[in-house]
Short mmCIF file of C-alpha atoms in Angstrom, two decimals:
data_model
loop_
_atom_site.label_atom_id
_atom_site.label_comp_id
_atom_site.label_asym_id
_atom_site.label_seq_id
_atom_site.Cartn_x
_atom_site.Cartn_y
_atom_site.Cartn_z
CA MET A 1 0.00 0.00 0.00
CA SER A 2 1.32 3.45 -0.87
CA SER A 3 2.41 5.78 1.93
CA GLY A 4 -0.12 8.38 2.97
CA THR A 5 -3.12 6.06 2.55
CA MET A 6 -4.86 3.52 4.74
CA LEU A 7 -7.67 0.97 4.56
CA ALA A 8 -11.11 2.10 5.78
CA GLY A 9 -14.62 0.59 5.76
CA ARG A 10 -16.59 3.26 3.89
CA LEU A 11 -20.37 3.53 3.59
CA ASN A 12 -22.22 5.69 1.06
CA VAL A 13 -25.43 6.49 2.95
CA GLU A 14 -27.28 7.43 -0.25
CA THR A 15 -26.52 4.29 -2.31
CA LYS A 16 -26.01 1.98 0.75
CA GLU A 17 -22.78 0.74 -0.85
CA PHE A 18 -20.19 -0.46 1.68
CA ALA A 19 -16.58 -1.30 0.81
CA VAL A 20 -13.17 -1.47 2.45
CA ARG A 21 -10.84 0.68 0.34
CA GLU A 22 -7.83 2.96 0.45
CA VAL A 23 -8.33 6.55 1.64
CA PRO A 24 -5.86 9.25 2.74
CA ILE A 25 -4.56 8.99 6.31
CA PRO A 26 -6.30 11.83 8.20
CA GLU A 27 -4.38 14.66 9.89
CA PRO A 28 -5.39 15.91 13.37
CA GLY A 29 -6.29 19.60 13.57
CA PRO A 30 -6.06 21.80 16.69
CA GLY A 31 -7.56 20.00 19.71
CA PHE A 32 -7.75 16.67 17.84
CA VAL A 33 -5.72 13.47 18.11
CA ARG A 34 -4.92 10.68 15.62
CA VAL A 35 -5.22 7.18 17.05
CA ARG A 36 -3.80 4.03 15.46
CA VAL A 37 -6.72 1.60 15.77
CA GLY A 38 -5.97 -1.60 17.71
CA ALA A 39 -9.47 -3.07 17.45
CA ALA A 40 -12.99 -1.97 16.50
CA GLY A 41 -16.29 -3.63 17.40
CA VAL A 42 -19.03 -4.56 14.93
CA CYS A 43 -22.43 -3.47 16.27
CA LEU A 44 -25.96 -4.15 15.04
CA SER A 45 -26.37 -0.42 14.50
CA ASP A 46 -23.53 -0.63 11.94
CA VAL A 47 -25.60 -3.27 10.14
CA HIS A 48 -28.65 -0.99 10.34
CA LEU A 49 -26.66 1.93 8.90
CA ILE A 50 -25.61 -0.20 5.92
CA GLN A 51 -29.20 -1.37 5.44
CA GLY A 52 -30.48 2.21 5.64
CA LEU A 53 -32.63 1.57 8.73
CA LEU A 54 -30.58 4.21 10.56
CA ARG A 55 -29.52 7.46 8.92
CA PRO A 56 -26.89 9.94 10.11
CA GLN A 57 -28.39 13.26 11.20
CA PHE A 58 -25.29 15.45 11.08
CA LEU A 59 -23.01 13.82 8.49
CA LYS A 60 -21.37 16.25 6.07
CA GLY A 61 -21.42 14.64 2.63
CA SER A 62 -22.69 11.18 1.75
CA GLU A 63 -19.78 8.95 2.87
CA VAL A 64 -18.57 7.91 6.33
CA THR A 65 -16.11 5.42 7.81
CA LEU A 66 -18.12 3.17 10.15
CA GLY A 67 -17.12 2.05 13.66
CA HIS A 68 -18.07 3.55 17.04
CA GLU A 69 -16.45 0.95 19.34
CA VAL A 70 -12.71 1.64 19.14
CA ALA A 71 -9.51 1.19 21.16
CA GLY A 72 -5.94 1.85 20.10
CA THR A 73 -2.74 3.83 20.59
CA VAL A 74 -2.31 7.60 20.27
CA ASP A 75 -0.26 8.19 17.11
CA LEU A 76 -0.16 11.98 16.76
CA ALA A 77 -1.53 14.81 18.91
CA GLY A 78 -2.74 17.87 17.01
CA PRO A 79 -1.74 21.47 17.80
CA GLY A 80 -2.57 22.56 21.36
CA VAL A 81 -3.20 19.06 22.73
CA THR A 82 -1.41 18.39 26.03
CA SER A 83 -3.67 15.68 27.49
CA ALA A 84 -2.46 12.88 25.19
CA GLN A 85 0.86 11.84 23.74
CA ALA A 86 2.09 9.29 21.23
CA GLY A 87 2.09 5.76 22.64
CA ASP A 88 -0.82 6.23 25.09
CA ARG A 89 -3.18 3.22 25.10
CA VAL A 90 -6.75 4.54 24.95
CA VAL A 91 -10.37 3.64 24.41
CA ILE A 92 -12.46 6.22 22.54
CA GLN A 93 -15.84 7.56 23.68
CA ALA A 94 -18.41 6.89 20.93
CA GLY A 95 -19.32 10.55 20.42
CA TYR A 96 -19.29 14.09 21.75
CA GLU A 97 -21.42 17.20 22.13
CA HIS A 98 -20.89 19.97 19.58
CA ASN A 99 -23.02 23.12 19.35
CA GLY A 100 -25.83 21.46 21.32
CA ALA A 101 -25.91 18.33 19.12
CA THR A 102 -24.69 14.85 20.04
CA LEU A 103 -22.36 13.68 17.26
CA THR A 104 -21.74 9.93 17.01
CA MET A 105 -18.46 8.48 15.74
CA GLY A 106 -18.82 6.24 12.72
CA VAL A 107 -22.21 7.83 12.03
CA ASP A 108 -21.87 11.63 11.92
CA TYR A 109 -18.08 11.65 11.44
CA ASP A 110 -15.46 9.07 10.42
CA GLY A 111 -15.08 6.16 12.84
CA GLY A 112 -12.68 3.36 13.62
CA TRP A 113 -13.18 0.72 10.92
CA ALA A 114 -9.84 2.01 9.66
CA GLU A 115 -6.14 1.91 10.41
CA TYR A 116 -6.28 5.41 11.91
CA VAL A 117 -9.05 7.61 13.30
CA VAL A 118 -9.01 11.32 14.24
CA VAL A 119 -11.07 12.40 17.27
CA PRO A 120 -11.26 15.31 19.75
CA ALA A 121 -8.71 14.88 22.56
CA GLY A 122 -11.51 15.05 25.13
CA VAL A 123 -13.07 11.72 24.07
CA LEU A 124 -9.96 9.66 24.89
CA VAL A 125 -10.15 7.47 28.00
CA PRO A 126 -6.80 6.14 29.34
CA LEU A 127 -6.72 2.36 29.19
CA GLY A 128 -3.58 1.33 31.07
CA ASP A 129 -1.66 -1.80 30.10
CA ASP A 130 -3.90 -4.61 31.36
CA ILE A 131 -6.93 -4.72 29.06
CA PRO A 132 -6.40 -6.07 25.51
CA PHE A 133 -7.60 -3.81 22.68
CA ASP A 134 -10.22 -6.29 21.44
CA GLN A 135 -11.91 -6.39 24.86
CA ALA A 136 -11.48 -2.65 25.46
CA SER A 137 -12.94 -1.66 22.08
CA ILE A 138 -16.42 -2.95 22.92
CA ILE A 139 -16.72 -1.01 26.20
CA PRO A 140 -18.13 2.12 24.48
CA ASP A 141 -21.65 0.96 23.50
CA ALA A 142 -21.76 -2.85 23.94
CA VAL A 143 -21.02 -2.41 27.66
CA SER A 144 -21.55 1.30 28.35
CA THR A 145 -25.07 1.43 26.85
CA PRO A 146 -26.48 -1.28 29.16
CA TRP A 147 -24.47 0.20 32.04
CA GLY A 148 -26.07 3.61 31.43
CA ALA A 149 -29.51 2.01 31.18
CA ILE A 150 -29.04 0.04 34.41
CA SER A 151 -27.15 2.52 36.60
CA SER A 152 -28.63 5.83 35.41
CA THR A 153 -31.95 5.51 33.53
CA ALA A 154 -33.40 2.54 35.47
CA ASP A 155 -31.45 3.30 38.67
CA VAL A 156 -31.48 -0.41 39.54
CA ARG A 157 -30.89 -1.16 43.22
CA ALA A 158 -29.50 -4.32 44.81
CA GLY A 159 -32.25 -6.86 45.45
CA GLU A 160 -34.56 -5.60 42.69
CA ALA A 161 -36.06 -8.15 40.27
CA VAL A 162 -34.94 -7.35 36.72
CA GLY A 163 -35.98 -8.90 33.40
CA VAL A 164 -33.65 -8.67 30.39
CA TRP A 165 -35.20 -9.14 26.94
CA GLY A 166 -32.69 -9.96 24.16
CA ILE A 167 -29.38 -11.58 25.13
CA GLY A 168 -27.23 -10.32 22.25
CA GLY A 169 -24.29 -7.94 22.49
CA LEU A 170 -26.05 -5.49 24.83
CA GLY A 171 -28.23 -7.93 26.78
CA ALA A 172 -25.41 -10.35 27.64
CA HIS A 173 -23.45 -7.48 29.19
CA GLY A 174 -26.65 -6.24 30.83
CA VAL A 175 -26.90 -9.56 32.68
CA GLN A 176 -23.24 -9.36 33.72
CA LEU A 177 -23.63 -5.79 34.98
CA LEU A 178 -26.86 -6.56 36.86
CA ARG A 179 -25.02 -9.37 38.61
CA LEU A 180 -22.27 -6.91 39.56
CA ILE A 181 -24.66 -4.48 41.27
CA GLY A 182 -26.70 -7.16 43.04
CA ALA A 183 -30.01 -7.27 41.13
CA ALA A 184 -31.94 -10.37 42.19
CA PRO A 185 -33.43 -12.29 40.60
CA ILE A 186 -32.08 -11.61 37.09
CA ILE A 187 -34.46 -13.12 34.53
CA ALA A 188 -33.21 -13.38 30.95
CA VAL A 189 -35.76 -13.68 28.13
CA ASP A 190 -34.78 -14.83 24.62
CA PRO A 191 -36.33 -17.21 22.05
CA ILE A 192 -32.91 -18.61 21.04
CA PRO A 193 -31.81 -21.57 23.23
CA GLU A 194 -28.09 -20.71 22.86
CA ALA A 195 -28.79 -17.14 24.00
CA ARG A 196 -30.59 -18.45 27.09
CA GLU A 197 -27.62 -20.73 27.88
CA ARG A 198 -25.30 -17.77 27.50
CA ALA A 199 -27.47 -15.68 29.85
CA LEU A 200 -27.03 -18.30 32.58
CA GLU A 201 -23.25 -18.35 31.95
CA PHE A 202 -23.15 -14.54 32.28
CA GLY A 203 -25.00 -14.67 35.61
CA ALA A 204 -28.78 -14.82 35.08
CA ASP A 205 -30.81 -16.68 37.72
CA TYR A 206 -33.47 -17.75 35.21
CA ALA A 207 -33.59 -17.90 31.41
CA LEU A 208 -37.09 -18.02 29.88
CA ASP A 209 -38.44 -18.57 26.37
CA PRO A 210 -40.86 -15.70 25.58
CA LEU A 211 -42.79 -17.97 23.18
CA ALA A 212 -43.35 -20.77 25.72
CA ALA A 213 -46.99 -21.47 26.64
CA ASP A 214 -46.16 -21.24 30.36
CA PHE A 215 -44.08 -18.03 30.10
CA ALA A 216 -46.40 -15.92 32.30
CA GLU A 217 -46.48 -18.62 35.00
CA ALA A 218 -42.69 -19.01 34.88
CA MET A 219 -42.18 -15.24 35.24
CA LYS A 220 -44.64 -15.12 38.12
CA ALA A 221 -42.85 -17.98 39.87
CA ALA A 222 -39.42 -16.39 39.35
CA THR A 223 -40.58 -13.11 40.95
CA ALA A 224 -42.56 -14.81 43.75
CA GLY A 225 -45.74 -13.34 42.29
CA LYS A 226 -44.63 -9.70 42.64
CA GLY A 227 -43.63 -9.02 39.04
CA LEU A 228 -40.53 -7.20 37.88
CA ASP A 229 -39.14 -4.00 39.39
CA VAL A 230 -37.36 -3.31 36.09
CA ALA A 231 -37.68 -4.66 32.54
CA LEU A 232 -34.91 -3.88 30.03
CA ASP A 233 -35.78 -4.10 26.34
CA PHE A 234 -32.54 -4.65 24.42
CA ALA A 235 -34.38 -6.07 21.41
CA GLY A 236 -36.34 -3.02 20.22
CA VAL A 237 -39.27 -5.22 19.23
CA ASP A 238 -42.95 -4.32 19.72
CA ALA A 239 -43.93 -7.78 20.99
CA VAL A 240 -41.17 -7.57 23.60
CA ARG A 241 -42.49 -4.27 24.92
CA ALA A 242 -46.05 -5.53 25.20
CA GLN A 243 -44.86 -8.64 27.05
CA ALA A 244 -42.48 -6.70 29.31
CA VAL A 245 -45.14 -4.18 30.42
CA LYS A 246 -47.36 -7.09 31.52
CA CYS A 247 -44.50 -8.53 33.58
CA LEU A 248 -43.93 -5.33 35.57
CA GLY A 249 -45.01 -5.26 39.20
CA ARG A 250 -46.22 -2.27 41.16
CA ARG A 251 -44.13 0.85 40.31
CA GLY A 252 -42.20 -1.27 37.80
CA ARG A 253 -40.31 0.53 35.06
CA LEU A 254 -39.67 -0.54 31.48
CA VAL A 255 -36.50 0.89 29.91
CA LEU A 256 -36.40 1.06 26.10
CA VAL A 257 -32.79 0.49 25.02
CA GLY A 258 -33.34 -1.19 21.66
CA LEU A 259 -34.69 1.21 19.02
CA SER A 260 -37.80 0.14 17.10
CA GLY A 261 -39.02 3.36 15.44
CA THR A 262 -42.64 2.23 15.84
CA PRO A 263 -45.39 3.57 18.15
CA ILE A 264 -45.66 2.21 21.70
CA THR A 265 -49.08 0.89 22.66
CA ILE A 266 -50.20 0.28 26.24
CA SER A 267 -53.13 -2.12 25.99
CA ASP A 268 -54.32 -1.75 29.62
CA SER A 269 -53.67 1.92 30.26
CA THR A 270 -55.89 2.01 33.36
CA GLY A 271 -54.04 -0.92 34.92
CA PHE A 272 -50.76 0.71 33.90
CA SER A 273 -51.68 3.90 35.78
CA TYR A 274 -53.20 2.03 38.73
CA ALA A 275 -49.95 0.12 39.28
CA ARG A 276 -47.95 3.34 38.70
CA LYS A 277 -45.81 1.70 36.03
CA GLN A 278 -43.35 3.76 33.98
CA ILE A 279 -41.78 3.60 30.51
CA LEU A 280 -38.36 5.25 30.18
CA GLY A 281 -36.39 5.96 27.02
CA HIS A 282 -32.65 5.33 26.95
CA TYR A 283 -29.91 6.12 24.43
CA GLY A 284 -26.18 5.39 24.58
CA SER A 285 -24.23 6.36 27.67
CA GLU A 286 -22.85 9.40 29.47
CA ALA A 287 -19.24 10.62 29.57
CA HIS A 288 -18.50 9.11 33.01
CA HIS A 289 -19.69 5.59 32.15
CA VAL A 290 -16.73 4.44 30.01
CA PRO A 291 -14.07 5.48 32.58
CA GLN A 292 -16.13 3.72 35.29
CA LEU A 293 -16.20 0.50 33.26
CA VAL A 294 -12.48 0.67 32.41
CA ASN A 295 -11.78 1.02 36.13
CA LEU A 296 -14.08 -1.92 37.02
CA ALA A 297 -12.33 -4.08 34.40
CA ARG A 298 -8.89 -3.02 35.63
CA LEU A 299 -9.80 -4.01 39.19
CA GLY A 300 -11.06 -7.41 38.06
CA ARG A 301 -14.76 -6.77 38.75
CA LEU A 302 -15.61 -7.25 35.06
CA ASP A 303 -14.07 -9.57 32.49
CA PHE A 304 -14.87 -9.20 28.79
CA ALA A 305 -12.84 -12.22 27.57
CA LYS A 306 -16.09 -14.14 26.87
CA SER A 307 -17.55 -11.16 25.02
CA VAL A 308 -15.32 -11.31 21.94
CA SER A 309 -16.90 -14.05 19.82
CA GLY A 310 -14.60 -13.60 16.83
CA ARG A 311 -11.76 -11.49 15.44
CA LEU A 312 -11.62 -10.68 11.73
CA PRO A 313 -9.17 -8.57 9.71
CA LEU A 314 -10.46 -5.12 8.73
CA SER A 315 -10.40 -6.22 5.09
CA GLU A 316 -13.19 -8.69 5.92
CA ALA A 317 -15.53 -6.10 7.46
CA ALA A 318 -18.32 -6.92 4.96
CA ARG A 319 -18.17 -10.59 6.01
CA ALA A 320 -18.37 -9.58 9.69
CA VAL A 321 -21.48 -7.48 8.95
CA LYS A 322 -23.17 -10.42 7.17
CA ALA A 323 -22.26 -12.82 10.00
CA LEU A 324 -23.72 -10.49 12.63
CA ASP A 325 -26.87 -9.81 10.61
CA ALA A 326 -27.44 -13.56 10.17
CA LYS A 327 -26.50 -14.25 13.84
CA GLU A 328 -23.95 -16.83 12.62
CA GLY A 329 -22.69 -18.62 15.72
CA ASN A 330 -24.90 -16.35 17.86
CA PRO A 331 -22.07 -13.85 18.59
CA VAL A 332 -21.87 -11.44 21.52
CA ARG A 333 -19.45 -9.16 19.64
CA LEU A 334 -17.29 -9.53 16.54
CA VAL A 335 -14.18 -7.36 16.44
CA LEU A 336 -12.21 -6.04 13.45
CA ILE A 337 -8.39 -5.91 13.69
CA PRO A 338 -6.65 -3.52 11.22
#
């Protein structure tokens, strides 16, 4: 490959064409930093961007390099940057606030499915030497989104009964994080048998099939008849929301993490009000969540070794997208290595 260029996974949001090809290596301007990518996660929202189900709101032009889960090494600090220097191991926050708008990496500006990525210095989180890049890369989003939903939006307390719908990349970590903070019981719900097995491995107390004829009875038994304090929808599916609302106990709260884009219907609105149930929207995570999770991993409270289901070279990004979309091998997270 000629000097001055690098490989990048580029999406044209108008034509929905995705390809890994050579582009110029970006230069960091004032306040920005260039990071040599060590690993980048493949998320279902990347698949949805390629399919056109999600569209960037603030992208300038029609092309973007995908990838919002990224870890690597600082390569070059731009003018005026004193907080980072070449050689620092870092994980990158998945976005930042600019002029009142939340800009998302790999959506609204070029992301980390590339050999290098340029980001504002303020989004870098020091990683230390202990956590491998492949495990670190998935912390922003795959881990931080459920952590934000659990610790901030739902404000889950130890001893609360929590149901987790959808044990994919977000839900599997949701179970792990609920275990960490002492939720009990943790009830995983997924129609795929392998996903239910995984939920039990990650720390769920029960794993239920939402399509089973005795689902309602099983949920009632698991919560000793009280219903759930919290239901987390990581699937973004209408049927999940309808089922989850019915499983809530008095003052129970449903947190919508998965995005469906369709209207929410409450069939028994009187019963909903009588029991003082709540529905809460959730999106992404806040700036303090990624550093918290890095610290928890460093101290051995969290281990993401089981979370990386496969590592593929950046050149095979299109294959990784197809594998995730088809749920080949039922992955938690696939990771691209430049």
